[in-house]
Structure formats: structure tokens, C-alpha cells
Amino acid sequence: MTTNAAAQPARNTQPTGYRDRFPRELGGPLQRRTLIVLSTATILGGLGFGASASVGALLLAEVSGNDAISGLAAAMSNAGAAAAGIPLARIAARKGRRTAVVLGSSIAMVGALFAISGAALALWWVLALGIGILGVASAVQLLSRFAATDLALPKNRARDLSLVVWSITVGAVIGPNLMGPGAVVGEAIGVPSLAGVFVFTFFAQLAAVCVNFFGLRPDPLLTAREIQAAAVAARPADAPETTAEVFASRRAKVLAIVIIGTAQAIMVGLMAMTPLHLKHHGGSDALVGITLSLHIAGMYALSPVFGILAGKIGRLPVIVGGWVILLVAIYFAYLSGENSLWVQIAMTLVGVGWSAVTVAGAALLTDLTALGERPKWQGRADTFMSASGAAAGVLAGIVFAVSDFSILALVALAVLALGAIASMYPKLRVARQH
């Protein structure tokens, strides 16, 4: 690899061209193939996980007979993802992304079996445990989006990451509408009708395992390390540090993680109680399915748009735009009451705002972290993100049980303020230079 960096002033850390700094392997055919494999596996994983997420709260309320426990579905799912975030990141750091995602999806299959068994035996705690184990599938999706950046050019990181996030749309939107077919399967195998959805989840995760196991070769992270080692060996001794090396402060990375986790807490807190809110006001299963589909479509369908914008105008402007969208969503949620249309508008906007913040936030964290440390910090981000969702799910269940959806919206507004404050840290603006 050749570079003209030595001929430039030392204060100028902006490259004249990406191909001056990065070899052909980055952003090339291998990266495109990696994106196809990750996206395909994510579609399959999203199909199963989206289906189970749509019925988790309703099934827990049915099996336990307690609406307050229904919030445990989102909490357990996010807790499972949080518990898996750092271990999967460590496995990825040692063995590569392929090993980590295959193991994670395999564990999620076990969770689906636990969920079916808990529903069949009318043991709500076994069902909740299964939902928690199944939450590892969410950790796999989070890990996959970061895997999409391993071989990406810096200018394309947000875009490539967002393409994998977008691929969740296909399965996740279809998933909530599988309650009808799931009921048929559930009756056929002698379990509660809602539990039949978890059968789809099991086979979808199995398919994701096969796609990643056979398709994710060579491993993107291990390959990126080989490329970096070769680039470092070829770089002149007097070449300046890269922008990421100069600005990757610990505080900036922590705040980037806080931003991501805040958006997750808002999204999970409102989404977890939406099915019950609609049911309490006479909503049908079909209405719940459509509402969740709109919400999930909002979460993923526009992610490539936010990825492209984050690459063109910078990570922070997209994050700030996400906060604004979430603010509007909270306003509609607060005023929704019995108006199911306003609930649908609110939940769709919650998904859109979440997408803007998390896509740009994940790209921001990657920008601020050197390759050797990325699995560690990405694992921390995934763990904090999922833990924030778990805490929000528990809190939402309690708040909803003692008050109503409008009060829950006010709590979400207070959480949003935290994320907005974190976004004001000046050194986060350096991501624009990548």
C-alpha cells in the first residue's frame, strides 16, 4: 500500500482520498459478499425474533394472569441480549464474528424451545426464561451490524451498517402478523395458540445458523486485522496518526454508548406496553399486529437513509434529528388515549427516531474506536443498549400498571432529555471528519 501522508502537513489528518490510505480489500468484493451473507441471516433471524416479540407480552399476561408481568417479556428479551453482548464480543475478538453469531443463534434456538415448553406447562417463569434466552438473537443482530463495518471504508461505515439493520425489516415486519398461522401451529401441537409463533422462531434461527456458518468465510473481523497489520507494516514511520487514533477518547465513547442506550430505553418502554394499551381499549389481535408492524417498519425501513445521511452530513446531525422525531412521537403517545390511529402514528415515529439515533450512534462509536478495541467497545455498547431496554421494560410494566400510557410517555420524555444532553459533548463532533 502506498500513501502520500508523509508529504502533507502533520496537522492535516483528513486524507486526500480513501484509496490513498486503504487497500483494495476494504469496500471491495469481499465486503459486498459479507453484507449479503449478514443481511440474509439477519432477515431470517428477524423473522423469528419479530414473531416472538409480538406475542411475548400477550402470552405472559395470558399464562400468568397478571398484566404487570407482561412487561417482563421485553425486559427478559433485552436482559438476554445484554447478558450475551460482552461474551459474544469476546468470542468475536478471539475467534471471529462467524463463530460468535453462529453460537448466538444456536442459543436462541434453545430459548424458543423453553418458551414453547413454558407456555405448554402454564409456567410463566419458564416462558419468561425462554424469552430471555431467545433475546440472544437480538444480540446477534446487534453484532451483525457491527460486523458490516469491519471491511467497510470509513466513509461507508454508516451506510453498510444501516443496510444490515434494514434487512431486519423483512422478517420483523412479517413476524407480528404470524400470530394467525402461529395459532394454527399451536393448536396442532397442543400448546396455547400464541405459543405456536415460537415454532417459526426456532426454524428461522436454525436457518440463520446455516447461512452464517457456511457463508461468513473468510471472517470479516479477522480479515480486517490482517489488512491492518499489512498496512501498518507498509506505512512510513513518519506518517501521521489517523483521525480515529487522535480523537478516540474514553469519555466520547462512553457518551456514544449512552446515546444508543437512551434511544433503546425509549423505544422498548413505549413498545412493550402498546399491545396491552390497545387491548384495554378494545383493540383486536389484528390491530396489535398491524401497529407493531408499523413500529418495526419505522425502526428498520429507513435505516439506509439515515446511514447515507450520517456519511454525508455527519453522525451528530442525524442523532439530533432522531431526538426530534422521538419528541414528536412522545407527544402523540401522550395524547393518544383511546385513539388507535394516534397510537400507530406514535409507535411508527418511535421506530423512525430510534433508527436515526442508533444507526448514527453505532457508526459514531465505530469511528471513535481503533480496530483492535472495537469488539470490546461494541460489546459494551450492545450490553448497555440491551440492559437499558430491559430496565425500561420492567419500569414500563410498573408505570402502566399503576397509571396509564400518557404517564409512560412523560417518563419517556425524561429519558430523552438524558440522551439529548449526552449529544452535546463537543468531542463527539470529530466523527464528521471521517
C-alpha positions as semicolon CSV with decimal commas, in nm:
position;residue;x (nm);y (nm);z (nm)
1;M;0,000;0,000;0,000
2;T;0,125;0,349;-0,084
3;T;0,047;0,677;0,088
4;N;0,116;1,047;0,037
5;A;0,051;1,122;0,404
6;A;0,418;1,197;0,475
7;A;0,415;1,482;0,223
8;Q;0,118;1,654;0,391
9;P;0,137;1,888;0,692
10;A;0,127;1,697;1,018
11;R;-0,181;1,891;1,135
12;N;-0,387;1,772;0,837
13;T;-0,547;1,440;0,934
14;Q;-0,808;1,444;0,658
15;P;-0,699;1,207;0,375
16;T;-0,694;1,331;0,018
17;G;-0,861;1,008;-0,090
18;Y;-0,967;0,687;0,076
19;R;-0,773;0,474;-0,168
20;D;-0,458;0,661;-0,064
21;R;-0,496;0,517;0,284
22;F;-0,686;0,192;0,243
23;P;-0,613;-0,114;0,028
24;R;-0,847;-0,259;-0,230
25;E;-0,976;-0,528;0,005
26;L;-1,170;-0,265;0,201
27;G;-1,506;-0,193;0,045
28;G;-1,440;-0,444;-0,234
29;P;-1,600;-0,772;-0,345
30;L;-1,536;-0,942;-0,011
31;Q;-1,719;-0,664;0,173
32;R;-2,014;-0,687;-0,066
33;R;-2,031;-1,064;-0,018
34;T;-2,011;-1,021;0,360
35;L;-2,301;-0,775;0,352
36;I;-2,514;-1,020;0,152
37;V;-2,447;-1,303;0,398
38;L;-2,507;-1,088;0,706
39;S;-2,824;-0,942;0,557
40;T;-2,965;-1,281;0,461
41;A;-2,901;-1,427;0,805
42;T;-3,045;-1,117;0,969
43;I;-3,365;-1,144;0,764
44;L;-3,409;-1,500;0,888
45;G;-3,323;-1,413;1,247
46;G;-3,553;-1,112;1,235
47;L;-3,840;-1,326;1,108
48;G;-3,830;-1,549;1,413
49;F;-3,746;-1,283;1,666
50;G;-4,006;-1,040;1,533
51;A;-4,271;-1,307;1,560
52;S;-4,189;-1,392;1,920
53;A;-4,155;-1,028;2,025
54;S;-4,508;-0,960;1,906
55;V;-4,665;-1,223;2,133
56;G;-4,431;-1,225;2,431
57;A;-4,618;-0,969;2,641
58;L;-4,961;-1,106;2,550
59;L;-4,860;-1,466;2,620
60;L;-4,702;-1,381;2,955
61;A;-5,016;-1,194;3,059
62;E;-5,227;-1,491;2,950
63;V;-5,018;-1,756;3,125
64;S;-4,956;-1,556;3,445
65;G;-5,294;-1,383;3,467
66;N;-5,117;-1,059;3,562
67;D;-5,083;-0,762;3,326
68;A;-4,790;-0,620;3,527
69;I;-4,586;-0,931;3,449
70;S;-4,639;-0,874;3,078
71;G;-4,370;-0,606;3,083
72;L;-4,130;-0,881;3,179
73;A;-4,133;-1,005;2,819
74;A;-3,948;-0,702;2,684
75;A;-3,736;-0,689;2,998
76;M;-3,626;-1,052;2,972
77;S;-3,563;-1,027;2,599
78;N;-3,340;-0,727;2,648
79;A;-3,178;-0,884;2,953
80;G;-3,087;-1,188;2,747
81;A;-2,938;-0,967;2,481
82;A;-2,750;-0,768;2,745
83;A;-2,610;-1,082;2,906
84;A;-2,488;-1,206;2,568
85;G;-2,342;-0,878;2,439
86;I;-1,999;-0,882;2,603
87;P;-1,943;-1,262;2,589
88;L;-2,026;-1,267;2,216
89;A;-1,797;-0,969;2,162
90;R;-1,515;-1,152;2,341
91;I;-1,572;-1,461;2,130
92;A;-1,566;-1,243;1,819
93;A;-1,240;-1,083;1,932
94;R;-1,077;-1,424;1,979
95;K;-1,243;-1,645;1,718
96;G;-1,402;-1,401;1,474
97;R;-1,752;-1,274;1,400
98;R;-1,864;-1,601;1,235
99;T;-1,816;-1,811;1,547
100;A;-1,993;-1,553;1,764
101;V;-2,305;-1,514;1,551
102;V;-2,343;-1,888;1,489
103;L;-2,319;-1,960;1,861
104;G;-2,562;-1,682;1,947
105;S;-2,830;-1,803;1,704
106;S;-2,787;-2,160;1,831
107;I;-2,853;-2,042;2,187
108;A;-3,162;-1,853;2,066
109;M;-3,300;-2,181;1,929
110;V;-3,284;-2,324;2,280
111;G;-3,474;-2,020;2,406
112;A;-3,756;-2,085;2,160
113;L;-3,789;-2,441;2,292
114;F;-3,803;-2,314;2,651
115;A;-4,073;-2,063;2,557
116;I;-4,288;-2,332;2,394
117;S;-4,244;-2,560;2,696
118;G;-4,328;-2,284;2,945
119;A;-4,649;-2,199;2,762
120;A;-4,748;-2,565;2,729
121;L;-4,689;-2,630;3,101
122;A;-4,853;-2,299;3,205
123;L;-4,533;-2,199;3,389
124;W;-4,490;-1,828;3,325
125;W;-4,138;-1,820;3,470
126;V;-4,021;-2,089;3,226
127;L;-4,181;-1,890;2,944
128;A;-4,005;-1,575;3,067
129;L;-3,675;-1,763;3,085
130;G;-3,722;-1,883;2,729
131;I;-3,793;-1,530;2,610
132;G;-3,477;-1,418;2,790
133;I;-3,262;-1,684;2,623
134;L;-3,423;-1,603;2,291
135;G;-3,309;-1,244;2,347
136;V;-2,962;-1,362;2,246
137;A;-3,097;-1,341;1,889
138;S;-3,117;-0,965;1,936
139;A;-2,753;-0,960;2,047
140;V;-2,665;-1,146;1,726
141;Q;-2,843;-0,881;1,520
142;L;-2,652;-0,608;1,702
143;L;-2,324;-0,790;1,648
144;S;-2,404;-0,840;1,280
145;R;-2,448;-0,468;1,220
146;F;-2,100;-0,403;1,360
147;A;-1,960;-0,691;1,155
148;A;-2,077;-0,499;0,849
149;T;-1,823;-0,225;0,929
150;D;-1,514;-0,446;0,961
151;L;-1,423;-0,434;0,593
152;A;-1,601;-0,108;0,507
153;L;-1,427;0,212;0,405
154;P;-1,468;0,475;0,680
155;K;-1,688;0,691;0,457
156;N;-1,921;0,392;0,402
157;R;-1,938;0,254;0,757
158;A;-2,274;0,409;0,845
159;R;-2,423;0,307;0,511
160;D;-2,305;-0,055;0,527
161;L;-2,410;-0,086;0,890
162;S;-2,753;0,053;0,804
163;L;-2,800;-0,198;0,521
164;V;-2,774;-0,487;0,766
165;V;-3,008;-0,305;1,005
166;W;-3,250;-0,254;0,718
167;S;-3,252;-0,625;0,637
168;I;-3,423;-0,687;0,972
169;T;-3,728;-0,515;0,819
170;V;-3,836;-0,809;0,607
171;G;-3,861;-1,062;0,887
172;A;-3,950;-0,821;1,162
173;V;-4,248;-0,673;0,979
174;I;-4,383;-1,013;0,877
175;G;-4,322;-1,157;1,224
176;P;-4,602;-0,985;1,419
177;N;-4,851;-1,098;1,156
178;L;-4,766;-1,464;1,214
179;M;-4,994;-1,480;1,516
180;G;-5,271;-1,625;1,299
181;P;-5,060;-1,902;1,142
182;G;-4,892;-1,949;1,480
183;A;-5,229;-2,018;1,639
184;V;-5,289;-2,296;1,386
185;V;-4,948;-2,447;1,463
186;G;-5,003;-2,411;1,837
187;E;-5,334;-2,596;1,825
188;A;-5,180;-2,865;1,608
189;I;-4,904;-2,943;1,859
190;G;-5,121;-2,893;2,168
191;V;-4,983;-2,569;2,310
192;P;-5,152;-2,230;2,365
193;S;-5,227;-2,066;2,032
194;L;-4,993;-1,772;2,087
195;A;-4,704;-2,008;2,163
196;G;-4,718;-2,151;1,812
197;V;-4,528;-1,846;1,689
198;F;-4,217;-1,973;1,869
199;V;-4,209;-2,274;1,636
200;F;-4,145;-2,034;1,348
201;T;-3,878;-1,870;1,564
202;F;-3,694;-2,198;1,616
203;F;-3,666;-2,284;1,248
204;A;-3,582;-1,926;1,148
205;Q;-3,288;-1,923;1,388
206;L;-3,175;-2,261;1,256
207;A;-3,173;-2,121;0,904
208;A;-2,971;-1,818;1,022
209;V;-2,714;-2,052;1,178
210;C;-2,668;-2,233;0,848
211;V;-2,633;-1,913;0,644
212;N;-2,368;-1,763;0,871
213;F;-2,180;-2,089;0,923
214;F;-2,138;-2,163;0,554
215;G;-2,140;-1,809;0,415
216;L;-1,934;-1,595;0,651
217;R;-1,597;-1,711;0,522
218;P;-1,345;-1,559;0,540
219;D;-1,430;-1,395;0,869
220;P;-1,462;-1,014;0,824
221;L;-1,301;-0,913;1,154
222;L;-1,005;-1,150;1,123
223;T;-0,955;-1,039;0,763
224;A;-0,967;-0,672;0,865
225;R;-0,694;-0,737;1,121
226;E;-0,476;-0,898;0,857
227;I;-0,528;-0,597;0,628
228;Q;-0,446;-0,354;0,908
229;A;-0,131;-0,545;1,001
230;A;-0,013;-0,531;0,640
231;A;-0,100;-0,159;0,617
232;V;0,087;-0,076;0,938
233;A;0,392;-0,265;0,817
234;A;0,389;-0,068;0,491
235;R;0,321;0,274;0,642
236;P;0,617;0,515;0,657
237;A;0,749;0,572;1,008
238;D;0,678;0,948;0,991
239;A;0,313;0,912;0,874
240;P;0,065;1,097;1,100
241;E;-0,188;0,923;1,321
242;T;-0,536;0,870;1,180
243;T;-0,826;1,081;1,298
244;A;-0,974;0,787;1,490
245;E;-0,649;0,738;1,682
246;V;-0,632;1,105;1,774
247;F;-0,988;1,155;1,892
248;A;-1,091;0,818;2,039
249;S;-1,127;0,942;2,400
250;R;-1,286;0,716;2,657
251;R;-1,541;0,980;2,757
252;A;-1,657;1,027;2,399
253;K;-1,702;0,653;2,355
254;V;-1,897;0,622;2,680
255;L;-2,128;0,906;2,578
256;A;-2,182;0,746;2,236
257;I;-2,292;0,432;2,420
258;V;-2,523;0,636;2,645
259;I;-2,684;0,790;2,335
260;I;-2,753;0,447;2,186
261;G;-2,887;0,309;2,515
262;T;-3,116;0,605;2,571
263;A;-3,288;0,557;2,236
264;Q;-3,330;0,187;2,315
265;A;-3,489;0,261;2,654
266;I;-3,744;0,498;2,498
267;M;-3,832;0,255;2,222
268;V;-3,869;-0,053;2,445
269;G;-4,054;0,131;2,720
270;L;-4,328;0,253;2,485
271;M;-4,338;-0,053;2,260
272;A;-4,366;-0,301;2,547
273;M;-4,696;-0,160;2,671
274;T;-4,854;-0,078;2,335
275;P;-5,024;-0,421;2,291
276;L;-5,187;-0,402;2,634
277;H;-5,282;-0,035;2,587
278;L;-5,460;-0,124;2,263
279;K;-5,623;-0,431;2,417
280;H;-5,752;-0,231;2,714
281;H;-5,928;-0,001;2,469
282;G;-6,090;-0,279;2,270
283;G;-5,817;-0,337;2,012
284;S;-5,812;-0,667;1,827
285;D;-5,518;-0,901;1,769
286;A;-5,510;-0,778;1,410
287;L;-5,484;-0,416;1,527
288;V;-5,199;-0,507;1,760
289;G;-5,020;-0,690;1,479
290;I;-5,058;-0,401;1,235
291;T;-4,943;-0,147;1,495
292;L;-4,633;-0,348;1,580
293;S;-4,560;-0,398;1,212
294;L;-4,574;-0,023;1,156
295;H;-4,348;0,029;1,456
296;I;-4,094;-0,225;1,337
297;A;-4,109;-0,089;0,983
298;G;-4,028;0,252;1,129
299;M;-3,733;0,101;1,313
300;Y;-3,569;-0,055;1,010
301;A;-3,714;0,055;0,677
302;L;-3,545;0,397;0,669
303;S;-3,215;0,287;0,822
304;P;-3,027;0,312;0,486
305;V;-3,146;0,671;0,456
306;F;-3,003;0,753;0,797
307;G;-2,686;0,562;0,715
308;I;-2,632;0,764;0,398
309;L;-2,714;1,091;0,576
310;A;-2,473;1,006;0,858
311;G;-2,200;0,961;0,597
312;K;-2,280;1,286;0,416
313;I;-2,375;1,538;0,687
314;G;-2,221;1,374;0,992
315;R;-2,327;1,143;1,273
316;L;-2,443;1,407;1,524
317;P;-2,689;1,591;1,295
318;V;-2,864;1,259;1,230
319;I;-2,868;1,180;1,602
320;V;-3,021;1,520;1,682
321;G;-3,281;1,464;1,410
322;G;-3,364;1,134;1,578
323;W;-3,425;1,307;1,911
324;V;-3,664;1,549;1,742
325;I;-3,859;1,264;1,583
326;L;-3,877;1,083;1,918
327;L;-4,003;1,401;2,082
328;V;-4,290;1,422;1,832
329;A;-4,364;1,052;1,887
330;I;-4,386;1,101;2,264
331;Y;-4,626;1,391;2,208
332;F;-4,863;1,168;2,007
333;A;-4,831;0,887;2,264
334;Y;-4,917;1,126;2,545
335;L;-5,234;1,246;2,372
336;S;-5,338;0,914;2,215
337;G;-5,581;0,784;2,477
338;E;-5,836;0,560;2,304
339;N;-5,735;0,682;1,957
340;S;-5,565;0,380;1,800
341;L;-5,459;0,583;1,495
342;W;-5,257;0,819;1,714
343;V;-5,101;0,520;1,887
344;Q;-4,996;0,387;1,547
345;I;-4,851;0,724;1,446
346;A;-4,665;0,746;1,776
347;M;-4,519;0,397;1,751
348;T;-4,418;0,441;1,388
349;L;-4,234;0,764;1,476
350;V;-4,074;0,596;1,777
351;G;-3,930;0,341;1,537
352;V;-3,805;0,607;1,294
353;G;-3,643;0,815;1,569
354;W;-3,484;0,506;1,721
355;S;-3,341;0,414;1,380
356;A;-3,182;0,755;1,328
357;V;-3,017;0,759;1,670
358;T;-2,895;0,400;1,677
359;V;-2,761;0,385;1,320
360;A;-2,570;0,711;1,353
361;G;-2,472;0,629;1,712
362;A;-2,325;0,290;1,618
363;A;-2,130;0,449;1,332
364;L;-2,009;0,719;1,571
365;L;-1,882;0,463;1,821
366;T;-1,701;0,273;1,544
367;D;-1,537;0,597;1,425
368;L;-1,412;0,672;1,773
369;T;-1,262;0,328;1,831
370;A;-0,944;0,175;1,690
371;L;-0,986;-0,163;1,517
372;G;-0,813;-0,357;1,793
373;E;-1,056;-0,225;2,055
374;R;-1,375;-0,232;1,852
375;P;-1,513;-0,572;1,962
376;K;-1,469;-0,472;2,328
377;W;-1,642;-0,134;2,295
378;Q;-1,907;-0,267;2,059
379;G;-1,984;-0,542;2,309
380;R;-2,017;-0,283;2,583
381;A;-2,249;-0,080;2,363
382;D;-2,468;-0,381;2,286
383;T;-2,480;-0,479;2,652
384;F;-2,571;-0,129;2,770
385;M;-2,825;-0,094;2,491
386;S;-2,996;-0,420;2,582
387;A;-2,972;-0,354;2,957
388;S;-3,134;-0,016;2,902
389;G;-3,416;-0,187;2,718
390;A;-3,452;-0,447;2,994
391;A;-3,475;-0,180;3,264
392;A;-3,721;0,017;3,052
393;G;-3,939;-0,291;3,002
394;V;-3,965;-0,352;3,377
395;L;-4,027;0,014;3,456
396;A;-4,287;0,041;3,179
397;G;-4,482;-0,252;3,318
398;I;-4,489;-0,096;3,664
399;V;-4,578;0,253;3,541
400;F;-4,852;0,121;3,314
401;A;-4,998;-0,097;3,590
402;V;-5,036;0,197;3,831
403;S;-5,117;0,472;3,579
404;D;-5,169;0,481;3,202
405;F;-4,999;0,524;2,864
406;S;-4,981;0,904;2,890
407;I;-4,779;0,891;3,213
408;L;-4,549;0,637;3,050
409;A;-4,495;0,888;2,768
410;L;-4,388;1,152;3,022
411;V;-4,133;0,911;3,166
412;A;-4,002;0,854;2,813
413;L;-3,968;1,233;2,774
414;A;-3,744;1,249;3,082
415;V;-3,524;0,971;2,940
416;L;-3,499;1,156;2,608
417;A;-3,360;1,462;2,787
418;L;-3,069;1,249;2,911
419;G;-2,976;1,142;2,559
420;A;-3,004;1,496;2,425
421;I;-2,766;1,623;2,692
422;A;-2,513;1,347;2,614
423;S;-2,521;1,451;2,247
424;M;-2,389;1,797;2,334
425;Y;-2,038;1,675;2,422
426;P;-1,807;1,874;2,186
427;K;-1,561;1,594;2,102
428;L;-1,838;1,382;1,951
429;R;-1,830;1,621;1,654
430;V;-1,499;1,474;1,531
431;A;-1,686;1,189;1,364
432;R;-1,779;1,432;1,085
433;Q;-1,414;1,425;0,973
434;H;-1,413;1,055;0,879
